[in-house]
CSV table of C-alpha atoms and ligand atoms in Angstrom, one decimal:
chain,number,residue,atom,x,y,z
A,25,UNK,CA,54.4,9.3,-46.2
A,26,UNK,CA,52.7,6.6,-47.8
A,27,UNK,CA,49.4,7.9,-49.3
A,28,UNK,CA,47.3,4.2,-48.6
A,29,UNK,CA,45.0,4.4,-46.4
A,30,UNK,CA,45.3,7.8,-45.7
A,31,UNK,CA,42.7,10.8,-45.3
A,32,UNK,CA,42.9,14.0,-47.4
A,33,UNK,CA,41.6,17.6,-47.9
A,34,UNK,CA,42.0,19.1,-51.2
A,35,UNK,CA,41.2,22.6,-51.6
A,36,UNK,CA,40.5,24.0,-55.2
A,37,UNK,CA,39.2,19.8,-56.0
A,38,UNK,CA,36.4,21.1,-57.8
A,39,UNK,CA,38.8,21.7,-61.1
A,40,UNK,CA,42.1,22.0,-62.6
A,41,UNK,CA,45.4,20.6,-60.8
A,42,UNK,CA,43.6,20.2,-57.3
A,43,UNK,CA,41.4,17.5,-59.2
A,44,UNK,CA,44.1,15.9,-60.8
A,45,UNK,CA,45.7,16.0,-57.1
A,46,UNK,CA,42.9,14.4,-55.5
A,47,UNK,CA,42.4,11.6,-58.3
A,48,UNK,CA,46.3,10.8,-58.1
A,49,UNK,CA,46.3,10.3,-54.2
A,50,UNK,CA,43.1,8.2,-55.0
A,51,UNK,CA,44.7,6.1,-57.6
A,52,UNK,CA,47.3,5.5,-54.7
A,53,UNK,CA,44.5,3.8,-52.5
A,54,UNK,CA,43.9,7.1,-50.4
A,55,UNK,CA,41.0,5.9,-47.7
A,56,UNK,CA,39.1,9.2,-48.3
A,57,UNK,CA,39.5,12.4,-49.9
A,58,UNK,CA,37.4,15.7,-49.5
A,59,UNK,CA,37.1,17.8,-52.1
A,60,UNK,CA,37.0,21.6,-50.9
A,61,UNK,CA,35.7,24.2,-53.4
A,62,UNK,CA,33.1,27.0,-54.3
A,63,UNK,CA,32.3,25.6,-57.2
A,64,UNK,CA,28.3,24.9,-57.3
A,65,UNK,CA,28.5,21.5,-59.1
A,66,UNK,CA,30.7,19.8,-56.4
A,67,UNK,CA,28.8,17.0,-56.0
A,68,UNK,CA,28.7,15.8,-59.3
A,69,UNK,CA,32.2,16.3,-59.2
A,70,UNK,CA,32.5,14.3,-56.3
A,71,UNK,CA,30.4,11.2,-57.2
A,72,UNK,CA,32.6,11.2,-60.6
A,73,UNK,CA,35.4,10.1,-58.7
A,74,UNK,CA,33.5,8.0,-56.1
A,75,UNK,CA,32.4,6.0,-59.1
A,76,UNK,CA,36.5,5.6,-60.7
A,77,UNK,CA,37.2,5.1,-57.3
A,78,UNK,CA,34.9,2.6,-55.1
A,79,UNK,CA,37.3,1.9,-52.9
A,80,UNK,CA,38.0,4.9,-51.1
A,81,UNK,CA,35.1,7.7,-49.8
A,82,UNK,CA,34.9,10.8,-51.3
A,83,UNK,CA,33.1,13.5,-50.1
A,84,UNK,CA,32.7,17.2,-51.1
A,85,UNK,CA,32.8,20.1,-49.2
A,86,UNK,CA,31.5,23.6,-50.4
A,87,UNK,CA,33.2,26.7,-48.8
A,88,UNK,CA,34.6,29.5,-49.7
A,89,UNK,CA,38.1,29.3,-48.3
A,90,UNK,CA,38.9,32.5,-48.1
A,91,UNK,CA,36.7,32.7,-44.9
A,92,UNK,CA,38.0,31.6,-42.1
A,93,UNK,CA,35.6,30.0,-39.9
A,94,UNK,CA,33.8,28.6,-43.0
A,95,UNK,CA,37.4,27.0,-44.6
A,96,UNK,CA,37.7,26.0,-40.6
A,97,UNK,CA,34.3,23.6,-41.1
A,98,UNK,CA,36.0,21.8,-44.0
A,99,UNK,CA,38.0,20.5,-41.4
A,100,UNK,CA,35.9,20.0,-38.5
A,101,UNK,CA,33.8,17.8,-41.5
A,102,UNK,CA,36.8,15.5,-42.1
A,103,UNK,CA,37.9,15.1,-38.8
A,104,UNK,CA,34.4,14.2,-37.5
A,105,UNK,CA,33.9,11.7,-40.3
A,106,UNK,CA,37.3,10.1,-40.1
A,107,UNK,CA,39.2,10.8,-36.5
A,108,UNK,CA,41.8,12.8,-38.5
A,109,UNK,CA,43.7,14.0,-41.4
A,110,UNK,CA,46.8,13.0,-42.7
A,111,UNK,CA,47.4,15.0,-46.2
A,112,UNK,CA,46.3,18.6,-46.8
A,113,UNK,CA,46.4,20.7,-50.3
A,114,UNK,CA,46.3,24.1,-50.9
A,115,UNK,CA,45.7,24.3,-54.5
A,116,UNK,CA,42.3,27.0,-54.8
A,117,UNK,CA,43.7,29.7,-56.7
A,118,UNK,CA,42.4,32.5,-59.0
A,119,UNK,CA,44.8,34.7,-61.4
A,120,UNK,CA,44.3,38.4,-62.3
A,121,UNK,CA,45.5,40.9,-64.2
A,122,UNK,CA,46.6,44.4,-62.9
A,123,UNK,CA,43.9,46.1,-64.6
A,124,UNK,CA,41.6,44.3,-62.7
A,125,UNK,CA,41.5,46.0,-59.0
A,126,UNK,CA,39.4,43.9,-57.7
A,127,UNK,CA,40.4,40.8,-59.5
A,128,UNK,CA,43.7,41.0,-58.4
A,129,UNK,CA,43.0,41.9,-54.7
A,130,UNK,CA,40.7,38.5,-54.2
A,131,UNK,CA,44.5,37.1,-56.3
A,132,UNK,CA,46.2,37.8,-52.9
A,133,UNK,CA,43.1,36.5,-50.5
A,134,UNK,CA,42.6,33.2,-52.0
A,135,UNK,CA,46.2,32.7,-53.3
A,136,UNK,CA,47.8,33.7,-50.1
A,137,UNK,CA,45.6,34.4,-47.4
A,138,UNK,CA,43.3,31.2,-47.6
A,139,UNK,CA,46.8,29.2,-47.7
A,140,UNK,CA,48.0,30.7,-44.9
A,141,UNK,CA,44.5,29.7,-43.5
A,142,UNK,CA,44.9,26.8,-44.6
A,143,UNK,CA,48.0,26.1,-43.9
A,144,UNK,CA,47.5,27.3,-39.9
A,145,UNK,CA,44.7,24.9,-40.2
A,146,UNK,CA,46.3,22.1,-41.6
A,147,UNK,CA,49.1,22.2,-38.6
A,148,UNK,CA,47.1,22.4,-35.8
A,149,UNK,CA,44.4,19.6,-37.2
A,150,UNK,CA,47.4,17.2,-37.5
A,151,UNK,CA,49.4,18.4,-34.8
A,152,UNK,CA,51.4,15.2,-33.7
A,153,UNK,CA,50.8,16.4,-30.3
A,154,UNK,CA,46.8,15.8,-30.8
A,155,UNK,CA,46.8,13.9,-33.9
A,156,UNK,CA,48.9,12.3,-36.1
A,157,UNK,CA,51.3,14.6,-37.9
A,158,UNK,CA,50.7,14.8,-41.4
A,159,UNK,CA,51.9,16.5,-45.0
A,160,UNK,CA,50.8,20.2,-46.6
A,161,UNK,CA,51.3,21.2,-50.1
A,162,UNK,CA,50.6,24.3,-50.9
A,163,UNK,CA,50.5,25.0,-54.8
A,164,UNK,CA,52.8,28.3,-55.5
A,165,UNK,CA,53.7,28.8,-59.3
A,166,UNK,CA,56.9,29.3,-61.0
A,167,UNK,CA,55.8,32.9,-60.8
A,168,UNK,CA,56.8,32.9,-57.5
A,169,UNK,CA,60.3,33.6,-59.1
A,170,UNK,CA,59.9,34.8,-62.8
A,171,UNK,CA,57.1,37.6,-62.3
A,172,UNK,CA,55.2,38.2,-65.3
A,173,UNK,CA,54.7,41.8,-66.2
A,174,UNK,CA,51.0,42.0,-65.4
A,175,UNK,CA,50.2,40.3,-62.7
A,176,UNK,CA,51.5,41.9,-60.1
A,177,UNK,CA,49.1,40.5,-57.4
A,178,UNK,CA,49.1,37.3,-59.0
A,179,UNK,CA,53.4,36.9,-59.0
A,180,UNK,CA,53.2,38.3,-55.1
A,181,UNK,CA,50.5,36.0,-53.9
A,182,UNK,CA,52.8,33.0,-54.9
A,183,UNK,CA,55.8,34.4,-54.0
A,184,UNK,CA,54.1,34.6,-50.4
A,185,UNK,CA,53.4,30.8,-50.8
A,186,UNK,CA,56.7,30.2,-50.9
A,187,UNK,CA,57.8,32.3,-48.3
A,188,UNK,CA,54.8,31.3,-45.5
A,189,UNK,CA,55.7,27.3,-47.2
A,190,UNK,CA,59.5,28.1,-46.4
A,191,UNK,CA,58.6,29.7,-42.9
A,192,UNK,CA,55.7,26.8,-41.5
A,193,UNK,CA,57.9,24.3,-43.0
A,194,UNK,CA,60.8,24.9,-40.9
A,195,UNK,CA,62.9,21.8,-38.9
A,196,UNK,CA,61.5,24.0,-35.9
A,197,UNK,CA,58.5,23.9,-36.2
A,198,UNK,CA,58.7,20.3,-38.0
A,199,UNK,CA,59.9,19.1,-35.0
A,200,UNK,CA,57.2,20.5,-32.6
A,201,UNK,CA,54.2,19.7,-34.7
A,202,UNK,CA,55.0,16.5,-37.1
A,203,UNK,CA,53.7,18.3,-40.1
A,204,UNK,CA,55.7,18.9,-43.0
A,205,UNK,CA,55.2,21.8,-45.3
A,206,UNK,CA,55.9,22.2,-48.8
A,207,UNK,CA,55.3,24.1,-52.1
A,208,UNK,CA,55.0,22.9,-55.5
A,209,UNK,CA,55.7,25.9,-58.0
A,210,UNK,CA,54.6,24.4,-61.7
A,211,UNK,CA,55.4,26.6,-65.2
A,212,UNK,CA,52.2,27.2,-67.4
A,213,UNK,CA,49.4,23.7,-67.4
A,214,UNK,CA,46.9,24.0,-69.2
A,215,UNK,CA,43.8,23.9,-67.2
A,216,UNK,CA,40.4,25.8,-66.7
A,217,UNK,CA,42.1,28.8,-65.3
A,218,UNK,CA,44.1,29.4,-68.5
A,219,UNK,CA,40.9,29.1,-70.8
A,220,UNK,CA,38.9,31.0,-68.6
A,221,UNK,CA,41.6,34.3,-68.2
A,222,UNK,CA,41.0,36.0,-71.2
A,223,UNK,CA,43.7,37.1,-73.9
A,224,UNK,CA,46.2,34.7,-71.7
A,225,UNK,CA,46.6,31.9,-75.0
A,226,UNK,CA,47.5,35.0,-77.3
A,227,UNK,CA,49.9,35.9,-74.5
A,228,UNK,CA,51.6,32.9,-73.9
A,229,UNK,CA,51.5,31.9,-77.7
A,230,UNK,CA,54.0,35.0,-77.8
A,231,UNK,CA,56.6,33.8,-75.2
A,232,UNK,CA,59.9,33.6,-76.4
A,233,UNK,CA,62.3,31.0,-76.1
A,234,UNK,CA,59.8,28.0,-75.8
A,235,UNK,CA,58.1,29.6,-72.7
A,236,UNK,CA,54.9,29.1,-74.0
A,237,UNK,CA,54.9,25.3,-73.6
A,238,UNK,CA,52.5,23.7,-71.4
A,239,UNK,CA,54.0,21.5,-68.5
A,240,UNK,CA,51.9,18.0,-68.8
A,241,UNK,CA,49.9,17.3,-65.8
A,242,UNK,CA,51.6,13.4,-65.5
A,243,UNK,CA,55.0,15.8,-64.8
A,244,UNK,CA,53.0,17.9,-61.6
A,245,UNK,CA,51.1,15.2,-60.8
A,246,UNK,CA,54.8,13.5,-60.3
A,247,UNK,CA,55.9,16.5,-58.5
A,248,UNK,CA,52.9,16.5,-56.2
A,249,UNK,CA,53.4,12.8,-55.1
A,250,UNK,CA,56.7,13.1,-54.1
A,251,UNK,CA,56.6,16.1,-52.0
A,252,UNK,CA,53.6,14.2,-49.9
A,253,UNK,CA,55.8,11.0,-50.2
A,254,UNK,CA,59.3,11.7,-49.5
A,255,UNK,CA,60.5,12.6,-45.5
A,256,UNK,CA,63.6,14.2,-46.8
A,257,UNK,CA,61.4,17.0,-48.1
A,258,UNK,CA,59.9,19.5,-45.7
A,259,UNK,CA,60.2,23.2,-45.9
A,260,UNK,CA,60.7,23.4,-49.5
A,261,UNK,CA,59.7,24.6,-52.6
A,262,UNK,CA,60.0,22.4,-56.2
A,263,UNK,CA,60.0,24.3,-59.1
A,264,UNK,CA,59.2,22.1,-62.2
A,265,UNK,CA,59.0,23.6,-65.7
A,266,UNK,CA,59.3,21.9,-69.2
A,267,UNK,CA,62.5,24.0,-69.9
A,268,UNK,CA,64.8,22.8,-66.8
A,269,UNK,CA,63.0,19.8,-65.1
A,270,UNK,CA,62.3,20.1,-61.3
A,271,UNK,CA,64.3,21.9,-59.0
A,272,UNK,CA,64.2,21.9,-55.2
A,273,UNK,CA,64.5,25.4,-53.2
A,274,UNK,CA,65.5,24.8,-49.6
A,275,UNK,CA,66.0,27.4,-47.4
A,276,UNK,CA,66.0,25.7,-43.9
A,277,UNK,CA,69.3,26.3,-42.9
A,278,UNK,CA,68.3,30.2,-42.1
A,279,UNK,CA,65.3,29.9,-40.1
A,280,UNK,CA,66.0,32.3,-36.8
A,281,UNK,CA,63.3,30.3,-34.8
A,282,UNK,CA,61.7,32.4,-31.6
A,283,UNK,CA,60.1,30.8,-29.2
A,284,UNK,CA,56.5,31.5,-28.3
B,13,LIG,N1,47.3,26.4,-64.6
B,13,LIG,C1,48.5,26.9,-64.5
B,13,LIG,O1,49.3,27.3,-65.4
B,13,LIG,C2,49.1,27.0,-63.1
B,13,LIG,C3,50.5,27.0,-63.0
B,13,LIG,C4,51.1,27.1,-61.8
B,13,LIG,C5,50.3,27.1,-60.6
B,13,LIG,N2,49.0,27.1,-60.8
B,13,LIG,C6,48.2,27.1,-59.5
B,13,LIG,O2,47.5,25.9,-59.4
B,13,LIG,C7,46.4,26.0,-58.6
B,13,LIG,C8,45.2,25.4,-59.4
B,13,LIG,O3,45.0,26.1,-60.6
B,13,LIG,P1,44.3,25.5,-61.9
B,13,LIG,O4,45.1,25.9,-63.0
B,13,LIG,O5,44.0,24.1,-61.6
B,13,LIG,O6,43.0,26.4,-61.9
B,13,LIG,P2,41.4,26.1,-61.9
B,13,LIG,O7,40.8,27.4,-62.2
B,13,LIG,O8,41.2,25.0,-62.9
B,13,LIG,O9,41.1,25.6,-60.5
B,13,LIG,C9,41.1,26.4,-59.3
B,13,LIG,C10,40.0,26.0,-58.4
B,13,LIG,O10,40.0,26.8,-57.2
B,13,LIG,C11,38.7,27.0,-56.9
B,13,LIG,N3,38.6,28.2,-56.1
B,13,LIG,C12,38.9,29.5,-56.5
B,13,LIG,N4,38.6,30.4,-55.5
B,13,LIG,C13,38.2,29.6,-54.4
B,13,LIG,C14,37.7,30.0,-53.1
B,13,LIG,N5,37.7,31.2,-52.7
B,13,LIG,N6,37.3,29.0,-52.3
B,13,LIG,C15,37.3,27.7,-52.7
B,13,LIG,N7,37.7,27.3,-53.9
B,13,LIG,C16,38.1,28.3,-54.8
B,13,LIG,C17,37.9,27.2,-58.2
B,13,LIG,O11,36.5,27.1,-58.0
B,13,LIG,C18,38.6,26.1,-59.0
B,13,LIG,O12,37.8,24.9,-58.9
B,13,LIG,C19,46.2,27.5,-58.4
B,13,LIG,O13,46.7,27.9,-57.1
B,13,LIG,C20,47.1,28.1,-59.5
B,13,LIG,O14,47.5,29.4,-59.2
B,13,LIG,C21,48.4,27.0,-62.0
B,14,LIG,C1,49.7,37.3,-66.3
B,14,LIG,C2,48.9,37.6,-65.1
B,14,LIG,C3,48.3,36.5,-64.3
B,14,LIG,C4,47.7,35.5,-65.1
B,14,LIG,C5,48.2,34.1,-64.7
B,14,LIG,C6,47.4,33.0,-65.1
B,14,LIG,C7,47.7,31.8,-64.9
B,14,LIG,C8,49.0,31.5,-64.4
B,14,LIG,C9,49.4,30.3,-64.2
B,14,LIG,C10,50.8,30.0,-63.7
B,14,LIG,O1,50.9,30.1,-62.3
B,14,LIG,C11,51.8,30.9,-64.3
B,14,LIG,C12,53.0,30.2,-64.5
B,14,LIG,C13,54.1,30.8,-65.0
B,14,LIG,C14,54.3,32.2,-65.3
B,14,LIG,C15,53.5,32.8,-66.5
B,14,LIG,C16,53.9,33.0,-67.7
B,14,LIG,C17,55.1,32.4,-68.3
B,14,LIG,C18,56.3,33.3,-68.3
B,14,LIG,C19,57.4,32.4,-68.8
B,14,LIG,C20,58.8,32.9,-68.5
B,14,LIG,O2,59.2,33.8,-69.2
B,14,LIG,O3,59.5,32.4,-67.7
């Protein structure tokens, strides 16, 4: 897909990657793109970018997207302000440790449930059938497939990313709705979420075997682009790390489809 002109929803815009997704598909002359987030300051936020980016409209939507009908009004917002959508990103997240009940059990709502949500969402709003067809990244984690040892909630909720990503972004289902689906699984960036998760520095300070560097965000940024970009890529997840590059996970040969 070529991003110009195009309309966006970017959950988890308010910080982090999902900002750095939303300026990249600005710098590529998006028309519009809604940032989605709880964050209270999302305006600001939003009229940042406007500013860098007068061209295209930016808008902010505040919801918590682990609710339902609430997520479901970030896209009745976009699609009464602009016809349709064309791009959608999952990127909201939240990490825990296994200490942390509750912590970890809002991990696998927002980290899993709201992408499934949003994911649902994301295929019937662009539904070729309606709309236009259109491109979802949902933003797993390397820990999808190299579980750390205490984040048990945190390792699952990605590696159900992967597997819902694998599962919506099937040729089947491809080929019924015009969406494409895909994951993007980065190693460790260094954004808000690793300052603000206490003890995690020490920890990953202590990896061995150069583990504890940081991917740049110019290398998931890069990753990002060309899952929205490239046709050839639906259904899968990439896997980027500073260690071995990027690597793309298919699994679309084993889909056994039912009809409903
Ligand atoms: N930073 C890393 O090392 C790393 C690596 C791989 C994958 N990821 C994933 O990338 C994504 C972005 O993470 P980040 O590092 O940019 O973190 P971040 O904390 O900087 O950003 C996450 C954003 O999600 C928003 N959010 C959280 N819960 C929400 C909810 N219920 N509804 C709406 N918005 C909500 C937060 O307000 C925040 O703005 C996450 O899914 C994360 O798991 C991060
Ligand atoms: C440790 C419990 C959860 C805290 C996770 C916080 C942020 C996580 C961000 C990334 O999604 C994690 C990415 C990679 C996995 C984490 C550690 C590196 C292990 C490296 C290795 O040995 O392969």
């Amino acid at each position: 897909m070529i991003i110009k002109e195009k309309i966006a929803l970017v959950t988890g815009a308010g910080s982090g990657l999902g900002n750095d997704f939303a300026s990249a598909l600005l710098k590529e002359k998006a028309a519009a793109v809604c940032l989605v987030d709880i964050v209270e300051n999302g305006d600001k936020i939003a009229s940042d970018l406007q500013k860098e980016f007068p061209q295209s409209d930016v808008t902010f939507y505040h919801c918590d997207v682990t609710n339902h009908s609430l997520f479901q009004g970030a896209f009745e917002f976009v699609k009464k302000r602009y016809g349709h959508i064309d791009i959608v990103c999952n990127s909201a997240g939240v990490a825990a440790y296994d200490q942390e009940l509750e912590a970890s059990v809002r991990a696998l709502r927002v980290n899993l449930e709201a992408v499934y949500y949003g994911t649902k969402l994301g295929m019937e709003y662009m539904d070729k059938e309606k709309a236009r067809g259109g491109v979802i990244i949902n933003i797993a984690s390397t820990a999808a497939f190299y579980p750390t040892d205490s984040g048990m909630c945190y390792n699952a909720s990605k590696a159900g990313c992967v597997s819902l990503t694998q599962s919506a972004g099937s040729r089947y289902n491809l080929e019924r709705c015009g969406v494409r689906v895909n994951a993007l699984c980065p190693s460790l960036v260094d954004t808000p979420m690793i300052s603000s998760t206490p003890g995690l520095r020490e920890m990953i300070a202590a990896l061995p075997n150069g583990r504890h560097e940081f991917l740049s965000i110019k290398a998931v940024v890069q990753g990002f682009l060309q899952l929205v970009e490239n046709a050839e890529l639906f259904g899968v997840a990439m896997a980027i790390t500073p260690w071995s590059g990027t690597s793309i996970i298919r699994n679309n040969q084993n889909y056994i489809t039912f009809e409903m």
